[in-house]
CSV table of C-alpha atoms in Angstrom, one decimal:
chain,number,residue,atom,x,y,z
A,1,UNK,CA,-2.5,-2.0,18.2
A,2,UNK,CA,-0.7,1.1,16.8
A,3,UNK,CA,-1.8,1.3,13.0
A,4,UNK,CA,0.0,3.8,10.9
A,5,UNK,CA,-1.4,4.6,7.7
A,6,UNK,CA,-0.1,6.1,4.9
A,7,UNK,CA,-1.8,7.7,2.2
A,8,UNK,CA,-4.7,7.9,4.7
A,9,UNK,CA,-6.9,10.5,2.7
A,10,UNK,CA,-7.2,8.7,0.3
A,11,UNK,CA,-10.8,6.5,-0.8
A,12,UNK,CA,-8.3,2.9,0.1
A,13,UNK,CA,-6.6,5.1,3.5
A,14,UNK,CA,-10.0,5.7,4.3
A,15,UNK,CA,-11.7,2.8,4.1
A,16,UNK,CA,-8.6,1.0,6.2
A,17,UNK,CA,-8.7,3.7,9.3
A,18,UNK,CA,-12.7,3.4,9.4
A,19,UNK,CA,-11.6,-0.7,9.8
A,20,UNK,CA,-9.0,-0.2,12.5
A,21,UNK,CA,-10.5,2.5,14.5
A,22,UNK,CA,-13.8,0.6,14.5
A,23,UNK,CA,-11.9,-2.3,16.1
A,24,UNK,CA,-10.6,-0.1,19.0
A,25,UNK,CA,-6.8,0.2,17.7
A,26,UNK,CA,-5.1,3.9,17.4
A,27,UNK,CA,-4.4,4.8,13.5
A,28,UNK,CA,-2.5,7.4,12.8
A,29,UNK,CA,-2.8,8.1,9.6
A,30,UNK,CA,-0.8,10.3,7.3
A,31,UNK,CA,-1.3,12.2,4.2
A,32,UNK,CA,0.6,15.1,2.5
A,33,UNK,CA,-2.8,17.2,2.0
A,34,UNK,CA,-3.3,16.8,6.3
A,35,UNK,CA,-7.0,15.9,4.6
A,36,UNK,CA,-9.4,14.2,7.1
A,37,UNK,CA,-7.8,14.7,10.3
A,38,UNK,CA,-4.1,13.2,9.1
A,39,UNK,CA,-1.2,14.2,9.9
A,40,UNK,CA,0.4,16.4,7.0
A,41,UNK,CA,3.7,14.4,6.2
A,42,UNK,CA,5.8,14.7,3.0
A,43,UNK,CA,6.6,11.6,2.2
A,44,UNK,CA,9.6,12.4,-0.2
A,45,UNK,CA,11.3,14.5,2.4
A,46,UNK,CA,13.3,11.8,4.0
A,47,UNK,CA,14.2,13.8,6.9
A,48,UNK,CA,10.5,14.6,7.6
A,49,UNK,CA,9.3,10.3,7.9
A,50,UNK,CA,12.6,9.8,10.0
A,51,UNK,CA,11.3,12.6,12.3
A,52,UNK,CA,7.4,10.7,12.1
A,53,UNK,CA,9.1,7.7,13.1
A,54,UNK,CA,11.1,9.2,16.3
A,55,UNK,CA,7.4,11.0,17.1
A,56,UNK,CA,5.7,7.6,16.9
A,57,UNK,CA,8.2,5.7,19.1
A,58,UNK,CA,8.1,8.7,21.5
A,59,UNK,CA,4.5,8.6,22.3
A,60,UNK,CA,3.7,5.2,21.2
A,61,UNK,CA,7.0,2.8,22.1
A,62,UNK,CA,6.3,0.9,18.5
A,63,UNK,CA,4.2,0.5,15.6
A,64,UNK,CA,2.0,-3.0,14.8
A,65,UNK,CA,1.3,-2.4,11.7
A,66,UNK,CA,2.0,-0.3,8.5
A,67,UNK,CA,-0.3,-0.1,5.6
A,68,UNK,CA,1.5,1.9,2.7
A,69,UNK,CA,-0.7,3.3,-0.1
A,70,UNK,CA,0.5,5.9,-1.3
A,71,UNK,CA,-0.3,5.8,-4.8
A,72,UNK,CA,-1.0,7.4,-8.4
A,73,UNK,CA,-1.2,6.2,-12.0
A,74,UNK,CA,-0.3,7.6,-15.1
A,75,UNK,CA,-0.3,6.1,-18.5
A,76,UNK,CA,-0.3,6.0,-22.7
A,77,UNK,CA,-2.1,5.0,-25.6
A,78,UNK,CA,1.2,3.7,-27.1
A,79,UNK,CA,4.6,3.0,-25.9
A,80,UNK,CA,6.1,5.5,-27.6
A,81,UNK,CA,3.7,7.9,-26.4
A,82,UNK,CA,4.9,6.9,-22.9
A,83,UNK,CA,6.2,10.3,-20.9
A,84,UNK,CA,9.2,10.3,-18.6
A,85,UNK,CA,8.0,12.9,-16.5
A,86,UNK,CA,5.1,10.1,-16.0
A,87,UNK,CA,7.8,7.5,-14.9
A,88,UNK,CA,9.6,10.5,-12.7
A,89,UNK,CA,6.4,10.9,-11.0
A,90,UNK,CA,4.9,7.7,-10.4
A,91,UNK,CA,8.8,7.0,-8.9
A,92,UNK,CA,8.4,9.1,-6.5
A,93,UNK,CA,4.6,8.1,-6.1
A,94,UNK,CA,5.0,4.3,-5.6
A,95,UNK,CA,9.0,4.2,-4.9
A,96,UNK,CA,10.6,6.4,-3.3
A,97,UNK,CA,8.1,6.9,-0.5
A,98,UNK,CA,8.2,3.5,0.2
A,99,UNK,CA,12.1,3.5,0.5
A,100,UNK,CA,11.6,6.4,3.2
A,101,UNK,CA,9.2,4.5,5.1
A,102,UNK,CA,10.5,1.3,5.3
A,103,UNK,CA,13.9,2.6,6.4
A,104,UNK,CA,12.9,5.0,8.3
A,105,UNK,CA,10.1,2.1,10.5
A,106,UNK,CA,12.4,-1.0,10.2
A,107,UNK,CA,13.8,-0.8,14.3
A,108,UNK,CA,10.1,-0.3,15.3
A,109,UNK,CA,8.7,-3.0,13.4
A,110,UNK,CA,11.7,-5.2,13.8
A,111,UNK,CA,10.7,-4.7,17.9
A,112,UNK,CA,6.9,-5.4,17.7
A,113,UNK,CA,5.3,-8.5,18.9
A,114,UNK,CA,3.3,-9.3,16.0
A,115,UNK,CA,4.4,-6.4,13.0
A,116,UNK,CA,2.6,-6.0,9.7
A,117,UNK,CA,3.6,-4.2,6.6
A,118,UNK,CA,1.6,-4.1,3.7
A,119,UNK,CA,1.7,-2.5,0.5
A,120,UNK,CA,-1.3,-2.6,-2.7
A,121,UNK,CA,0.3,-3.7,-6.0
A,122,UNK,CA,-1.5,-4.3,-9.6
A,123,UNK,CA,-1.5,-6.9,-12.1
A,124,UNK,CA,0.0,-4.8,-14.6
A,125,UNK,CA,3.3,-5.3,-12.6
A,126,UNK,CA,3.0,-9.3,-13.7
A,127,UNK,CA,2.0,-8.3,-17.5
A,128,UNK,CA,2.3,-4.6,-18.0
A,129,UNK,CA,0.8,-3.1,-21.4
A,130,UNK,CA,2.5,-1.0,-23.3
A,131,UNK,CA,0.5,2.1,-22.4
A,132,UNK,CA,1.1,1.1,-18.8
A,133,UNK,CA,5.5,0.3,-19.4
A,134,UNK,CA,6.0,3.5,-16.8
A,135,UNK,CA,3.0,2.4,-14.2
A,136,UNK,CA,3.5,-1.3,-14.7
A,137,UNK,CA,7.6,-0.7,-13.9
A,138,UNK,CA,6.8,1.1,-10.8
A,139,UNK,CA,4.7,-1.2,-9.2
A,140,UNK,CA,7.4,-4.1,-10.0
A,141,UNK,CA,10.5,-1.9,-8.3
A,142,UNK,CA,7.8,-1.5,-5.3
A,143,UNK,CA,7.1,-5.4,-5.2
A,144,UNK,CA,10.6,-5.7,-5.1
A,145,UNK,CA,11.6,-3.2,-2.5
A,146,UNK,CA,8.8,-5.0,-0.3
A,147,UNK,CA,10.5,-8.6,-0.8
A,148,UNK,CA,13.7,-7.2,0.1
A,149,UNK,CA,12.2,-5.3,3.3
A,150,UNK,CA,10.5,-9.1,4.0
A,151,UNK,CA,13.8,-10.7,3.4
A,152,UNK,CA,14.8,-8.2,6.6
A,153,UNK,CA,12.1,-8.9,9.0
A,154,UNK,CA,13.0,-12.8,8.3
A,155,UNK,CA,13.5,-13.9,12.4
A,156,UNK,CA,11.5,-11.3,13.6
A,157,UNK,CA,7.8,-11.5,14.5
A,158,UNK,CA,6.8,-9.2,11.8
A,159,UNK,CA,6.0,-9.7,8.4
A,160,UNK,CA,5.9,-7.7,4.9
A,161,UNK,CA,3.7,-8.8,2.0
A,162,UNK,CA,1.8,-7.6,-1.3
A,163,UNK,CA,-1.4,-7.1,-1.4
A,164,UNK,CA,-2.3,-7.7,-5.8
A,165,UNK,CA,-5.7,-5.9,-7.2
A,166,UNK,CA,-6.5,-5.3,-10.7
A,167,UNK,CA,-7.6,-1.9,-9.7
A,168,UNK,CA,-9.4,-0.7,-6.7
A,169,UNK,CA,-12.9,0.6,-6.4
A,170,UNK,CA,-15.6,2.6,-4.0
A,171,UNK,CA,-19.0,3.6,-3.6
A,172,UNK,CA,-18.0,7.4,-5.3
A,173,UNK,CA,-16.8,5.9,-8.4
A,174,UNK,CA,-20.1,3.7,-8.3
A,175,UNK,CA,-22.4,6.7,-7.3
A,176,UNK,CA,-20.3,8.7,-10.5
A,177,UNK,CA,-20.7,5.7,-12.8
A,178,UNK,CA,-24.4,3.7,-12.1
A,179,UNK,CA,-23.8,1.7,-15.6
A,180,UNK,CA,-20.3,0.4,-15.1
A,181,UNK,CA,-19.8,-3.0,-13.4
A,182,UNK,CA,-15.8,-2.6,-12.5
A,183,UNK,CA,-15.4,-6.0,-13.5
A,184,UNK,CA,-12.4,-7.9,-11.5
A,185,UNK,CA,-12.2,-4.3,-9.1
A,186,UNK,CA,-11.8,-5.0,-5.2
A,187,UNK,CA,-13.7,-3.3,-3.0
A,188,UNK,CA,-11.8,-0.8,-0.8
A,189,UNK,CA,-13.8,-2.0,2.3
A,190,UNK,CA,-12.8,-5.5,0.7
A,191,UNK,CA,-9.1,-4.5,0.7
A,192,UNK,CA,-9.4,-3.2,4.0
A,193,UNK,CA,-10.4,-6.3,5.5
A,194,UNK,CA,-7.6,-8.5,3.9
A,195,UNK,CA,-5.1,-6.1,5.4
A,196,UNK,CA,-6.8,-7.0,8.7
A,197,UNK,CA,-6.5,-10.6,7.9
A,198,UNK,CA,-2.3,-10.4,7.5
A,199,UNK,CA,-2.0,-10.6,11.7
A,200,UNK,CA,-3.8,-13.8,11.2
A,201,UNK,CA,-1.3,-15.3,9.5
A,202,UNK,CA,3.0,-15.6,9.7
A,203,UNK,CA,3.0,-15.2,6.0
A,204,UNK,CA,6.0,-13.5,4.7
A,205,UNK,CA,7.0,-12.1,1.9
A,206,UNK,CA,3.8,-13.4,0.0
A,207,UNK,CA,1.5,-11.7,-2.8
A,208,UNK,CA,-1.5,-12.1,-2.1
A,209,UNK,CA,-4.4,-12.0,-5.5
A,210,UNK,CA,-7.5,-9.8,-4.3
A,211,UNK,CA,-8.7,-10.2,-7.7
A,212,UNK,CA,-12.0,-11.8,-7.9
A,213,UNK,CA,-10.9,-14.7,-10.3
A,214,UNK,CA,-8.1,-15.7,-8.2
A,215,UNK,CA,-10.2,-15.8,-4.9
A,216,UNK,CA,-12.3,-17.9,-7.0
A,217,UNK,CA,-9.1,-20.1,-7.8
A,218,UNK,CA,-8.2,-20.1,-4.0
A,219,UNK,CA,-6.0,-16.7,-3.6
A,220,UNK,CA,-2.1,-16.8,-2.8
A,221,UNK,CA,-0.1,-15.8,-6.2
């Protein structure tokens, strides 16, 4: 399979290329920074992921699979501490990059056999706090984006869904923090492997609960 993976330099990109590559497929993964071997790719400059996506169908014919994570978080004590230039940025973070990528990779994953799309939402999209109104609105408008885009693979053999964490974790942040538990955290490696799991199933448009009460409930929000 082609993989692409954006937001690949990150501890979540990471973790997903080490899953795909170890399982033979091609990843290319993406990154603003170019960190770890990805391509360097702005994500905000439209022009630039419409020019990614002609360089993927011209050496690679299509794409299986998309696994968006681009991310970031900012947040307040209060909600009237909450900062604009916080909601401009996580915007851009968690919005409009997805809005270039989707658009830009609809005709190749509308052509694939078996297409996947994936993005990692929080809860704080179902029930944000009030130091979180800015974070928690993002990751709504991206859940919605995603529903739409799933709406628009609907008759196609490709699929978009949400994947839902409370907040993700890996073995730095343990290595950095020996006494904290990260109660209700997935795993990156975790999250990795539940991406892998989407081309086992048809499921569209579906949020999917990584957090570890609701795999203990049975999963599927």
């Amino acid at each position: 399979m082609i993989i692409l993976v954006t937001g690949a330099g990150g501890p979540a990109g990471r973790a997903v290329v080490r899953r795909f590559t170890g399982e033979g497929h091609t990843v290319i993964g993406v990154d603003k920074s170019g960190a770890d071997g990805c391509l360097a790719v702005d994500l905000l400059d439209a022009a630039a992921v419409q020019r990614l996506a002609a360089d993927v169908r011209a050496e690679h014919g299509r794409v299986d699979g998309i696994v968006h994570l681009v991310g970031g978080w900012r947040g307040s004590k209060t909600f009237a501490e909450t900062s604009l230039d916080d909601w401009e940025l996580l915007h851009d973070l968690l919005i409009r990059t997805l809005q270039h990528v989707t658009l830009a990779f609809e005709p190749l994953l509308r052509a694939s056999e078996r297409g996947r799309f994936a993005i990692v939402s929080a809860k704080a999209a179902e029930r944000p706090t009030q130091g979180n109104a800015a974070y928690g609105t993002a990751k709504a408008a991206s859940e919605a984006w995603t529903l739409a885009f799933a709406d628009a693979l609907e008759g196609t053999a490709s699929t978009a869904n949400i994947l839902v964490v409370k907040a993700l974790v890996h073995e730095g942040m343990r290595a950095a923090s020996p006494e904290r538990t990260f109660p209700g955290f997935t795993d990156v490696d975790d999250l990795a492997e539940a991406i892998d799991d989407l081309w086992k199933t048809d499921a569209n448009g579906t949020r999917i609960d990584l957090t570890v009460d609701a795999r203990r409930e049975g999963g599927t929000a």
